[in-house]
């Protein structure tokens, strides 16, 4: 296991425990209410009244509340990325590390658009995985059905 892969693994494990969240209020206030008393007269002429009560307002977690990575949908992509990294470590291959990086970017888009510390750790892990796979150094993946690399991917000749 290389240093970048070990750092990516640590970043993914940290992302499971660090807070994730979306943009929005962290708490929402639910207003209280008053239930007035109700009185009625029965057939004998007696007046019967129910007691009234007042409920105070309370605060609930809002849309932007910070939840740990294991409490969000990001936990699935993080675990799958760690499994892909373990598969790559044992068997090699060229698609596992970019796929694991893409999973982390997808996790941030789906579960952590507020870029809290858990999402940042997942993005750092994605960058480390892309660097380890060689895609950040200008290497390209082999073309489908081809045997070599594309030497000039954007040329018209």
PDB file of C-alpha atoms in Angstrom:
ATOM      1  CA  UNK A   1       0.000   0.000   0.000  1.00  0.00           C
ATOM      2  CA  UNK A   2       1.420   3.348  -1.003  1.00  0.00           C
ATOM      3  CA  UNK A   3       1.437   6.473   1.119  1.00  0.00           C
ATOM      4  CA  UNK A   4      -1.276   8.194  -0.900  1.00  0.00           C
ATOM      5  CA  UNK A   5      -3.518   5.172  -0.684  1.00  0.00           C
ATOM      6  CA  UNK A   6      -2.997   4.968   3.078  1.00  0.00           C
ATOM      7  CA  UNK A   7      -3.805   8.681   3.428  1.00  0.00           C
ATOM      8  CA  UNK A   8      -6.920   8.231   1.286  1.00  0.00           C
ATOM      9  CA  UNK A   9      -8.029   5.347   3.509  1.00  0.00           C
ATOM     10  CA  UNK A  10      -7.518   7.468   6.628  1.00  0.00           C
ATOM     11  CA  UNK A  11      -9.433  10.360   5.029  1.00  0.00           C
ATOM     12  CA  UNK A  12     -12.335   8.056   4.153  1.00  0.00           C
ATOM     13  CA  UNK A  13     -12.471   6.633   7.665  1.00  0.00           C
ATOM     14  CA  UNK A  14     -12.419  10.169   9.064  1.00  0.00           C
ATOM     15  CA  UNK A  15     -15.224  11.128   6.681  1.00  0.00           C
ATOM     16  CA  UNK A  16     -17.399   8.463   8.309  1.00  0.00           C
ATOM     17  CA  UNK A  17     -17.176  10.219  11.675  1.00  0.00           C
ATOM     18  CA  UNK A  18     -16.947  13.879  10.661  1.00  0.00           C
ATOM     19  CA  UNK A  19     -20.039  16.038  10.131  1.00  0.00           C
ATOM     20  CA  UNK A  20     -21.782  16.234   6.758  1.00  0.00           C
ATOM     21  CA  UNK A  21     -24.707  18.429   5.841  1.00  0.00           C
ATOM     22  CA  UNK A  22     -26.532  20.385   3.207  1.00  0.00           C
ATOM     23  CA  UNK A  23     -27.009  24.116   2.897  1.00  0.00           C
ATOM     24  CA  UNK A  24     -29.907  25.273   5.034  1.00  0.00           C
ATOM     25  CA  UNK A  25     -30.832  26.192   8.591  1.00  0.00           C
ATOM     26  CA  UNK A  26     -29.295  24.003  11.273  1.00  0.00           C
ATOM     27  CA  UNK A  27     -32.350  24.271  13.519  1.00  0.00           C
ATOM     28  CA  UNK A  28     -35.995  25.085  12.957  1.00  0.00           C
ATOM     29  CA  UNK A  29     -38.409  26.468  15.524  1.00  0.00           C
ATOM     30  CA  UNK A  30     -41.844  24.907  15.854  1.00  0.00           C
ATOM     31  CA  UNK A  31     -44.234  27.383  17.426  1.00  0.00           C
ATOM     32  CA  UNK A  32     -46.239  26.421  20.492  1.00  0.00           C
ATOM     33  CA  UNK A  33     -50.012  26.406  20.719  1.00  0.00           C
ATOM     34  CA  UNK A  34     -52.822  27.023  23.147  1.00  0.00           C
ATOM     35  CA  UNK A  35     -55.753  24.651  23.629  1.00  0.00           C
ATOM     36  CA  UNK A  36     -58.516  26.631  25.321  1.00  0.00           C
ATOM     37  CA  UNK A  37     -60.870  25.072  27.765  1.00  0.00           C
ATOM     38  CA  UNK A  38     -64.225  23.865  26.497  1.00  0.00           C
ATOM     39  CA  UNK A  39     -67.398  24.040  28.538  1.00  0.00           C
ATOM     40  CA  UNK A  40     -70.763  22.410  27.963  1.00  0.00           C
ATOM     41  CA  UNK A  41     -73.995  22.013  29.871  1.00  0.00           C
ATOM     42  CA  UNK A  42     -75.403  18.530  30.305  1.00  0.00           C
ATOM     43  CA  UNK A  43     -79.072  17.574  30.406  1.00  0.00           C
ATOM     44  CA  UNK A  44     -79.260  18.077  34.184  1.00  0.00           C
ATOM     45  CA  UNK A  45     -78.011  21.633  33.936  1.00  0.00           C
ATOM     46  CA  UNK A  46     -74.500  20.920  35.180  1.00  0.00           C
ATOM     47  CA  UNK A  47     -71.655  22.872  33.590  1.00  0.00           C
ATOM     48  CA  UNK A  48     -68.739  20.658  32.578  1.00  0.00           C
ATOM     49  CA  UNK A  49     -65.433  22.248  31.522  1.00  0.00           C
ATOM     50  CA  UNK A  50     -62.237  20.704  30.190  1.00  0.00           C
ATOM     51  CA  UNK A  51     -58.957  22.175  31.300  1.00  0.00           C
ATOM     52  CA  UNK A  52     -57.037  24.267  28.807  1.00  0.00           C
ATOM     53  CA  UNK A  53     -53.314  23.984  28.310  1.00  0.00           C
ATOM     54  CA  UNK A  54     -50.447  25.784  26.656  1.00  0.00           C
ATOM     55  CA  UNK A  55     -47.663  24.020  24.777  1.00  0.00           C
ATOM     56  CA  UNK A  56     -44.353  25.872  24.507  1.00  0.00           C
ATOM     57  CA  UNK A  57     -42.490  25.952  21.217  1.00  0.00           C
ATOM     58  CA  UNK A  58     -39.531  23.701  20.595  1.00  0.00           C
ATOM     59  CA  UNK A  59     -36.540  23.431  18.295  1.00  0.00           C
ATOM     60  CA  UNK A  60     -35.921  20.542  15.906  1.00  0.00           C
ATOM     61  CA  UNK A  61     -32.914  19.784  13.677  1.00  0.00           C
ATOM     62  CA  UNK A  62     -33.243  21.638  10.392  1.00  0.00           C
ATOM     63  CA  UNK A  63     -32.328  20.705   6.855  1.00  0.00           C
ATOM     64  CA  UNK A  64     -28.757  21.929   7.349  1.00  0.00           C
ATOM     65  CA  UNK A  65     -28.107  20.067  10.595  1.00  0.00           C
ATOM     66  CA  UNK A  66     -24.715  18.420  10.774  1.00  0.00           C
ATOM     67  CA  UNK A  67     -24.867  14.638  10.774  1.00  0.00           C
ATOM     68  CA  UNK A  68     -21.899  12.296  10.978  1.00  0.00           C
ATOM     69  CA  UNK A  69     -20.924  10.491   7.790  1.00  0.00           C
ATOM     70  CA  UNK A  70     -22.233   7.165   9.046  1.00  0.00           C
ATOM     71  CA  UNK A  71     -25.672   8.775   9.493  1.00  0.00           C
ATOM     72  CA  UNK A  72     -25.928   9.987   5.890  1.00  0.00           C
ATOM     73  CA  UNK A  73     -26.203   8.292   2.528  1.00  0.00           C
ATOM     74  CA  UNK A  74     -22.459   8.897   2.092  1.00  0.00           C
ATOM     75  CA  UNK A  75     -21.728   5.844   4.244  1.00  0.00           C
ATOM     76  CA  UNK A  76     -22.562   3.523   1.364  1.00  0.00           C
ATOM     77  CA  UNK A  77     -20.196   5.202  -1.079  1.00  0.00           C
ATOM     78  CA  UNK A  78     -17.424   5.436   1.510  1.00  0.00           C
ATOM     79  CA  UNK A  79     -17.608   1.725   2.326  1.00  0.00           C
ATOM     80  CA  UNK A  80     -17.800   0.840  -1.372  1.00  0.00           C
ATOM     81  CA  UNK A  81     -14.744   3.000  -2.077  1.00  0.00           C
ATOM     82  CA  UNK A  82     -12.778   1.260   0.678  1.00  0.00           C
ATOM     83  CA  UNK A  83     -13.765  -2.118  -0.803  1.00  0.00           C
ATOM     84  CA  UNK A  84     -12.634  -0.967  -4.264  1.00  0.00           C
ATOM     85  CA  UNK A  85      -9.314   0.168  -2.790  1.00  0.00           C
ATOM     86  CA  UNK A  86      -8.856  -3.207  -1.084  1.00  0.00           C
ATOM     87  CA  UNK A  87      -9.648  -4.962  -4.375  1.00  0.00           C
ATOM     88  CA  UNK A  88      -7.114  -2.761  -6.181  1.00  0.00           C
ATOM     89  CA  UNK A  89      -4.474  -3.503  -3.525  1.00  0.00           C
ATOM     90  CA  UNK A  90      -4.910  -7.257  -3.910  1.00  0.00           C
ATOM     91  CA  UNK A  91      -5.573  -7.589  -7.648  1.00  0.00           C
ATOM     92  CA  UNK A  92      -4.427  -4.402  -9.335  1.00  0.00           C
ATOM     93  CA  UNK A  93      -6.373  -2.924 -12.179  1.00  0.00           C
ATOM     94  CA  UNK A  94      -6.995   0.503 -13.648  1.00  0.00           C
ATOM     95  CA  UNK A  95     -10.630   1.283 -12.977  1.00  0.00           C
ATOM     96  CA  UNK A  96     -10.983   0.758  -9.227  1.00  0.00           C
ATOM     97  CA  UNK A  97      -9.229   3.903  -7.982  1.00  0.00           C
ATOM     98  CA  UNK A  98     -10.928   6.333 -10.402  1.00  0.00           C
ATOM     99  CA  UNK A  99     -14.258   4.669  -9.601  1.00  0.00           C
ATOM    100  CA  UNK A 100     -13.614   5.088  -5.866  1.00  0.00           C
ATOM    101  CA  UNK A 101     -12.767   8.770  -6.444  1.00  0.00           C
ATOM    102  CA  UNK A 102     -15.924   9.266  -8.486  1.00  0.00           C
ATOM    103  CA  UNK A 103     -17.969   7.670  -5.705  1.00  0.00           C
ATOM    104  CA  UNK A 104     -16.639  10.245  -3.233  1.00  0.00           C
ATOM    105  CA  UNK A 105     -17.483  13.158  -5.513  1.00  0.00           C
ATOM    106  CA  UNK A 106     -20.971  11.692  -5.884  1.00  0.00           C
ATOM    107  CA  UNK A 107     -21.267  11.367  -2.106  1.00  0.00           C
ATOM    108  CA  UNK A 108     -20.474  15.048  -1.677  1.00  0.00           C
ATOM    109  CA  UNK A 109     -23.025  16.016  -4.317  1.00  0.00           C
ATOM    110  CA  UNK A 110     -25.759  13.857  -2.783  1.00  0.00           C
ATOM    111  CA  UNK A 111     -25.111  14.080   0.947  1.00  0.00           C
ATOM    112  CA  UNK A 112     -22.848  16.995   1.779  1.00  0.00           C
ATOM    113  CA  UNK A 113     -23.272  20.072  -0.362  1.00  0.00           C
ATOM    114  CA  UNK A 114     -22.455  22.360   2.604  1.00  0.00           C
ATOM    115  CA  UNK A 115     -18.807  21.220   2.419  1.00  0.00           C
ATOM    116  CA  UNK A 116     -18.464  20.474   6.082  1.00  0.00           C
ATOM    117  CA  UNK A 117     -15.392  18.634   7.299  1.00  0.00           C
ATOM    118  CA  UNK A 118     -16.672  15.162   6.326  1.00  0.00           C
ATOM    119  CA  UNK A 119     -17.272  16.224   2.733  1.00  0.00           C
ATOM    120  CA  UNK A 120     -13.869  17.910   2.587  1.00  0.00           C
ATOM    121  CA  UNK A 121     -12.206  14.711   3.831  1.00  0.00           C
ATOM    122  CA  UNK A 122     -14.029  12.745   1.108  1.00  0.00           C
ATOM    123  CA  UNK A 123     -12.840  15.209  -1.559  1.00  0.00           C
ATOM    124  CA  UNK A 124      -9.265  14.977  -0.269  1.00  0.00           C
ATOM    125  CA  UNK A 125      -9.531  11.188  -0.494  1.00  0.00           C
ATOM    126  CA  UNK A 126     -10.839  11.530  -4.067  1.00  0.00           C
ATOM    127  CA  UNK A 127      -7.882  13.711  -5.042  1.00  0.00           C
ATOM    128  CA  UNK A 128      -5.441  11.248  -3.470  1.00  0.00           C
ATOM    129  CA  UNK A 129      -7.085   8.350  -5.296  1.00  0.00           C
ATOM    130  CA  UNK A 130      -6.909  10.178  -8.614  1.00  0.00           C
ATOM    131  CA  UNK A 131      -3.251  11.000  -7.986  1.00  0.00           C
ATOM    132  CA  UNK A 132      -2.525   7.355  -7.162  1.00  0.00           C
ATOM    133  CA  UNK A 133      -4.304   6.147 -10.287  1.00  0.00           C
ATOM    134  CA  UNK A 134      -2.132   8.400 -12.440  1.00  0.00           C
ATOM    135  CA  UNK A 135      -4.952  10.429 -13.950  1.00  0.00           C
ATOM    136  CA  UNK A 136      -3.664  13.682 -12.444  1.00  0.00           C
ATOM    137  CA  UNK A 137      -0.218  13.190 -14.017  1.00  0.00           C
ATOM    138  CA  UNK A 138      -1.581  13.184 -17.546  1.00  0.00           C
ATOM    139  CA  UNK A 139      -1.719   9.440 -18.019  1.00  0.00           C
ATOM    140  CA  UNK A 140      -4.830   8.310 -19.785  1.00  0.00           C
ATOM    141  CA  UNK A 141      -6.800   5.144 -19.459  1.00  0.00           C
ATOM    142  CA  UNK A 142      -6.544   2.803 -22.452  1.00  0.00           C
ATOM    143  CA  UNK A 143      -9.179   3.305 -25.098  1.00  0.00           C
ATOM    144  CA  UNK A 144     -11.956   0.739 -25.307  1.00  0.00           C
ATOM    145  CA  UNK A 145     -10.761  -2.093 -27.522  1.00  0.00           C
ATOM    146  CA  UNK A 146      -7.392  -0.425 -28.083  1.00  0.00           C
ATOM    147  CA  UNK A 147      -3.990  -1.489 -26.900  1.00  0.00           C
ATOM    148  CA  UNK A 148      -2.168   1.801 -26.554  1.00  0.00           C
ATOM    149  CA  UNK A 149      -2.658   5.198 -25.094  1.00  0.00           C
ATOM    150  CA  UNK A 150      -3.986   8.260 -26.789  1.00  0.00           C
ATOM    151  CA  UNK A 151      -0.904  10.376 -27.419  1.00  0.00           C
ATOM    152  CA  UNK A 152      -2.675  13.615 -28.304  1.00  0.00           C
ATOM    153  CA  UNK A 153      -6.243  13.417 -27.079  1.00  0.00           C
ATOM    154  CA  UNK A 154      -7.388  16.832 -28.344  1.00  0.00           C
ATOM    155  CA  UNK A 155      -5.638  17.050 -31.708  1.00  0.00           C
ATOM    156  CA  UNK A 156      -7.553  17.090 -34.969  1.00  0.00           C
ATOM    157  CA  UNK A 157      -4.904  15.191 -36.939  1.00  0.00           C
TER     158      UNK A 157
END
